[in-house]
Amino acid sequence: MNKYRHEYKYLIDSKEMAVLNIKAAGILQRDSHAGREGSYFIQSLYFDDMKNSCYRENEAGTDPRSKFRIRYYNRNTESLKLEKKSKIRGMTRKESCSITREECELFMGGGVPEISPEFPREKQMLFGEMKVRGLMPKVIVAYDRIPFVAPAGNVRVTLDSNLVSSGEVENFLLEKRMQRPVLPGGNSVLEVKFDEFLPSYIKEVLALDSLAWTSFSKYYLCRKYNTNGGVL
């Protein structure tokens, strides 16, 4: 089972994004999954219940809390991951397993497969909560990510830009759908994740103490800021 890690998020503007990209490239390694371009495209389908509990808990800072999502990278719909992300006392943990395209399409239509003891733990948890709590797909979150890593502290630094949201959950696996930008003025999100410690040189070079820290997740932001001004 994956361990809990520290995770900090910062809202940054376009100038800070450019500077941080250069600084990070100077002291960190590029994530090997990013390919030649040094980035990849992420699309996630998030679940919530009729009361929007996951959204409300993030807004209230409820501790502990968790949420489910299905994710794929670079438009590769043949490699789908079901993930449960949990947060407790400022620490986060991600548990994941693979799902089939058929299972994903069933979720998108609001269907719930029968639970099997042979399923991975993450599948059993999501299927159970869909039946008990009425979890259902709520919003698509998509963005570009530039990832960096460092072995000391198992550090991961990511720069996420071009954040968009869509309520067309039935089109999660399609390239074209109605969507809208979420962050104003070309703003982006810096995320810093690590295990027991963050090496001081990373904190100092990236000047983390001078940045605008936020507790809100991209899921929360994508549901809060939509064309109607309410919860998407």
CSV table of C-alpha atoms in Angstrom, one decimal:
chain,number,residue,atom,x,y,z
A,1,MET,CA,0.0,0.0,0.0
A,2,ASN,CA,1.3,3.5,-0.9
A,3,LYS,CA,2.5,5.6,2.0
A,4,TYR,CA,1.2,9.1,2.9
A,5,ARG,CA,3.2,11.9,1.5
A,6,HIS,CA,3.5,15.7,2.1
A,7,GLU,CA,1.8,17.7,-0.6
A,8,TYR,CA,1.8,21.5,-1.1
A,9,LYS,CA,0.1,23.5,-3.8
A,10,TYR,CA,0.8,27.0,-5.0
A,11,LEU,CA,-1.1,29.3,-7.4
A,12,ILE,CA,1.4,30.9,-9.7
A,13,ASP,CA,1.2,33.4,-12.6
A,14,SER,CA,2.7,33.1,-16.1
A,15,LYS,CA,6.0,34.8,-15.1
A,16,GLU,CA,6.4,32.7,-12.0
A,17,MET,CA,5.7,29.6,-14.1
A,18,ALA,CA,8.4,30.5,-16.6
A,19,VAL,CA,11.0,31.2,-13.9
A,20,LEU,CA,10.1,28.1,-11.9
A,21,ASN,CA,10.4,25.9,-15.0
A,22,ILE,CA,14.0,27.2,-15.6
A,23,LYS,CA,14.9,26.8,-11.9
A,24,ALA,CA,13.5,23.4,-11.6
A,25,ALA,CA,15.3,22.2,-14.7
A,26,GLY,CA,18.5,23.4,-13.2
A,27,ILE,CA,18.3,21.4,-10.0
A,28,LEU,CA,15.9,18.5,-10.6
A,29,GLN,CA,15.6,15.5,-13.1
A,30,ARG,CA,13.0,15.4,-15.7
A,31,ASP,CA,10.4,12.7,-15.1
A,32,SER,CA,11.2,9.8,-17.5
A,33,HIS,CA,7.5,9.5,-18.4
A,34,ALA,CA,7.4,13.0,-19.8
A,35,GLY,CA,9.1,12.1,-23.1
A,36,ARG,CA,11.0,14.4,-25.4
A,37,GLU,CA,8.7,17.4,-24.8
A,38,GLY,CA,9.2,17.3,-21.1
A,39,SER,CA,5.5,17.3,-20.4
A,40,TYR,CA,2.3,15.3,-20.8
A,41,PHE,CA,-1.5,15.9,-20.9
A,42,ILE,CA,-3.7,14.6,-18.1
A,43,GLN,CA,-7.4,14.0,-18.2
A,44,SER,CA,-9.3,12.9,-15.1
A,45,LEU,CA,-13.0,12.0,-14.4
A,46,TYR,CA,-13.9,12.8,-10.8
A,47,PHE,CA,-16.8,11.3,-8.7
A,48,ASP,CA,-19.0,12.8,-6.0
A,49,ASP,CA,-22.3,12.1,-4.4
A,50,MET,CA,-25.7,14.0,-4.7
A,51,LYS,CA,-24.7,16.2,-1.8
A,52,ASN,CA,-21.3,17.1,-3.4
A,53,SER,CA,-19.6,15.9,-0.3
A,54,CYS,CA,-16.1,15.8,-1.8
A,55,TYR,CA,-16.4,19.3,-3.0
A,56,ARG,CA,-17.8,20.6,0.4
A,57,GLU,CA,-15.2,18.7,2.4
A,58,ASN,CA,-12.4,20.3,0.4
A,59,GLU,CA,-14.0,23.7,0.9
A,60,ALA,CA,-14.3,23.2,4.6
A,61,GLY,CA,-10.9,21.6,5.0
A,62,THR,CA,-12.5,18.4,6.4
A,63,ASP,CA,-9.9,16.0,7.8
A,64,PRO,CA,-9.7,13.2,6.8
A,65,ARG,CA,-11.2,13.1,3.4
A,66,SER,CA,-10.9,11.2,0.1
A,67,LYS,CA,-12.1,11.2,-3.5
A,68,PHE,CA,-12.1,8.9,-6.5
A,69,ARG,CA,-11.1,9.6,-10.1
A,70,ILE,CA,-10.3,7.8,-13.4
A,71,ARG,CA,-7.3,9.1,-15.2
A,72,TYR,CA,-5.4,8.7,-18.5
A,73,TYR,CA,-2.4,10.4,-20.1
A,74,ASN,CA,-1.7,11.9,-23.6
A,75,ARG,CA,-5.1,10.8,-24.9
A,76,ASN,CA,-4.2,7.1,-24.5
A,77,THR,CA,-7.7,5.7,-23.6
A,78,GLU,CA,-6.3,2.1,-23.7
A,79,SER,CA,-4.5,2.7,-20.4
A,80,LEU,CA,-7.0,3.8,-17.7
A,81,LYS,CA,-6.3,4.1,-14.0
A,82,LEU,CA,-8.8,4.2,-11.2
A,83,GLU,CA,-7.3,6.2,-8.3
A,84,LYS,CA,-8.4,6.9,-4.7
A,85,LYS,CA,-6.7,9.9,-3.2
A,86,SER,CA,-6.9,10.3,0.6
A,87,LYS,CA,-5.8,13.2,2.8
A,88,ILE,CA,-5.3,13.2,6.6
A,89,ARG,CA,-3.4,15.7,8.7
A,90,GLY,CA,-1.9,17.5,5.7
A,91,MET,CA,-0.6,14.2,4.2
A,92,THR,CA,-1.9,12.6,1.0
A,93,ARG,CA,-1.9,9.0,-0.3
A,94,LYS,CA,-2.8,7.7,-3.8
A,95,GLU,CA,-4.0,4.2,-4.4
A,96,SER,CA,-4.5,3.0,-7.9
A,97,CYS,CA,-5.4,0.1,-10.2
A,98,SER,CA,-6.1,-0.4,-13.9
A,99,ILE,CA,-9.6,-0.6,-15.3
A,100,THR,CA,-10.9,-1.6,-18.7
A,101,ARG,CA,-12.4,0.8,-21.2
A,102,GLU,CA,-15.7,-1.1,-20.8
A,103,GLU,CA,-15.7,-0.5,-17.1
A,104,CYS,CA,-15.0,3.2,-17.6
A,105,GLU,CA,-17.9,3.5,-20.1
A,106,LEU,CA,-20.2,1.8,-17.7
A,107,PHE,CA,-19.2,4.4,-15.0
A,108,MET,CA,-19.7,7.3,-17.4
A,109,GLY,CA,-23.3,6.1,-18.0
A,110,GLY,CA,-23.9,5.9,-14.2
A,111,GLY,CA,-23.8,2.1,-14.1
A,112,VAL,CA,-22.2,0.0,-11.3
A,113,PRO,CA,-20.6,-3.4,-11.9
A,114,GLU,CA,-21.2,-6.2,-9.5
A,115,ILE,CA,-18.6,-6.4,-6.8
A,116,SER,CA,-16.2,-9.4,-7.0
A,117,PRO,CA,-13.8,-10.5,-4.3
A,118,GLU,CA,-11.2,-10.9,-7.1
A,119,PHE,CA,-11.3,-7.1,-7.9
A,120,PRO,CA,-8.4,-4.9,-6.7
A,121,ARG,CA,-9.1,-3.1,-3.4
A,122,GLU,CA,-9.6,0.3,-5.2
A,123,LYS,CA,-12.3,-1.2,-7.5
A,124,GLN,CA,-14.2,-2.7,-4.6
A,125,MET,CA,-14.1,0.6,-2.6
A,126,LEU,CA,-15.4,2.6,-5.6
A,127,PHE,CA,-18.1,0.1,-6.5
A,128,GLY,CA,-19.2,-0.1,-2.9
A,129,GLU,CA,-19.4,3.7,-2.5
A,130,MET,CA,-21.3,4.1,-5.8
A,131,LYS,CA,-23.9,1.7,-4.4
A,132,VAL,CA,-24.0,3.0,-0.8
A,133,ARG,CA,-23.3,6.8,-1.2
A,134,GLY,CA,-24.5,7.2,-4.8
A,135,LEU,CA,-21.2,8.3,-6.1
A,136,MET,CA,-21.3,9.3,-9.8
A,137,PRO,CA,-19.1,11.0,-12.4
A,138,LYS,CA,-19.3,14.8,-11.9
A,139,VAL,CA,-16.6,16.7,-13.8
A,140,ILE,CA,-13.7,16.2,-16.2
A,141,VAL,CA,-10.5,18.0,-15.2
A,142,ALA,CA,-7.7,18.3,-17.9
A,143,TYR,CA,-4.4,20.1,-17.9
A,144,ASP,CA,-0.8,20.0,-19.2
A,145,ARG,CA,1.9,18.9,-16.7
A,146,ILE,CA,5.7,19.5,-16.6
A,147,PRO,CA,7.1,17.0,-14.0
A,148,PHE,CA,10.4,16.9,-12.2
A,149,VAL,CA,11.8,14.5,-9.6
A,150,ALA,CA,14.6,14.2,-7.1
A,151,PRO,CA,15.6,10.9,-5.4
A,152,ALA,CA,16.4,12.6,-2.0
A,153,GLY,CA,13.1,12.7,-0.1
A,154,ASN,CA,11.4,11.1,-3.1
A,155,VAL,CA,10.5,14.6,-4.3
A,156,ARG,CA,8.1,15.3,-7.1
A,157,VAL,CA,7.6,18.9,-8.4
A,158,THR,CA,5.0,19.5,-11.1
A,159,LEU,CA,3.9,22.6,-13.0
A,160,ASP,CA,0.3,22.3,-14.2
A,161,SER,CA,-1.0,24.7,-16.8
A,162,ASN,CA,-4.0,25.2,-19.2
A,163,LEU,CA,-6.4,23.8,-16.6
A,164,VAL,CA,-9.9,23.3,-18.1
A,165,SER,CA,-13.1,21.7,-16.9
A,166,SER,CA,-16.1,20.0,-18.6
A,167,GLY,CA,-19.4,18.7,-17.4
A,168,GLU,CA,-19.7,16.4,-20.4
A,169,VAL,CA,-18.7,13.3,-18.4
A,170,GLU,CA,-20.2,11.1,-21.0
A,171,ASN,CA,-17.5,12.3,-23.4
A,172,PHE,CA,-14.6,11.6,-21.1
A,173,LEU,CA,-12.9,9.3,-23.6
A,174,LEU,CA,-13.4,11.6,-26.6
A,175,GLU,CA,-11.0,14.2,-27.9
A,176,LYS,CA,-13.7,16.9,-28.5
A,177,ARG,CA,-16.1,18.2,-25.9
A,178,MET,CA,-17.3,21.5,-24.5
A,179,GLN,CA,-14.9,22.8,-21.8
A,180,ARG,CA,-13.7,26.1,-20.3
A,181,PRO,CA,-10.6,27.5,-18.8
A,182,VAL,CA,-10.6,27.5,-15.0
A,183,LEU,CA,-7.7,29.7,-13.7
A,184,PRO,CA,-7.8,33.4,-14.7
A,185,GLY,CA,-5.0,35.2,-16.6
A,186,GLY,CA,-3.0,32.2,-17.6
A,187,ASN,CA,-2.3,31.2,-14.0
A,188,SER,CA,-1.0,27.7,-13.2
A,189,VAL,CA,-0.5,25.4,-10.3
A,190,LEU,CA,2.8,24.3,-8.7
A,191,GLU,CA,2.7,21.1,-6.7
A,192,VAL,CA,5.5,19.9,-4.4
A,193,LYS,CA,5.3,16.3,-3.0
A,194,PHE,CA,7.8,14.4,-0.9
A,195,ASP,CA,8.1,11.7,1.8
A,196,GLU,CA,9.8,12.5,5.1
A,197,PHE,CA,11.7,15.6,4.1
A,198,LEU,CA,12.1,18.3,1.4
A,199,PRO,CA,15.8,19.0,0.7
A,200,SER,CA,16.5,22.6,1.7
A,201,TYR,CA,18.2,23.5,-1.6
A,202,ILE,CA,14.9,22.7,-3.5
A,203,LYS,CA,12.9,24.9,-1.1
A,204,GLU,CA,15.4,27.8,-1.4
A,205,VAL,CA,16.0,27.7,-5.2
A,206,LEU,CA,12.2,27.5,-5.9
A,207,ALA,CA,11.6,30.2,-3.3
A,208,LEU,CA,8.5,28.4,-2.0
A,209,ASP,CA,8.0,30.7,1.0
A,210,SER,CA,7.3,33.6,-1.4
A,211,LEU,CA,4.6,31.8,-3.4
A,212,ALA,CA,0.8,31.8,-2.8
A,213,TRP,CA,-0.1,28.6,-1.1
A,214,THR,CA,-3.5,27.1,-1.6
A,215,SER,CA,-5.4,24.2,0.0
A,216,PHE,CA,-7.9,23.8,-2.8
A,217,SER,CA,-7.6,20.9,-5.3
A,218,LYS,CA,-7.9,21.2,-9.0
A,219,TYR,CA,-11.1,19.2,-8.7
A,220,TYR,CA,-12.5,21.9,-6.3
A,221,LEU,CA,-11.5,24.7,-8.6
A,222,CYS,CA,-12.9,23.1,-11.7
A,223,ARG,CA,-16.3,22.6,-10.0
A,224,LYS,CA,-16.3,26.1,-8.4
A,225,TYR,CA,-15.4,28.2,-11.4
A,226,ASN,CA,-17.8,27.5,-14.2
A,227,THR,CA,-19.9,29.5,-16.6
A,228,ASN,CA,-22.9,29.6,-14.2
A,229,GLY,CA,-20.9,30.7,-11.2
A,230,GLY,CA,-22.1,27.7,-9.1
A,231,VAL,CA,-21.0,24.1,-8.6
A,232,LEU,CA,-20.5,22.4,-12.0
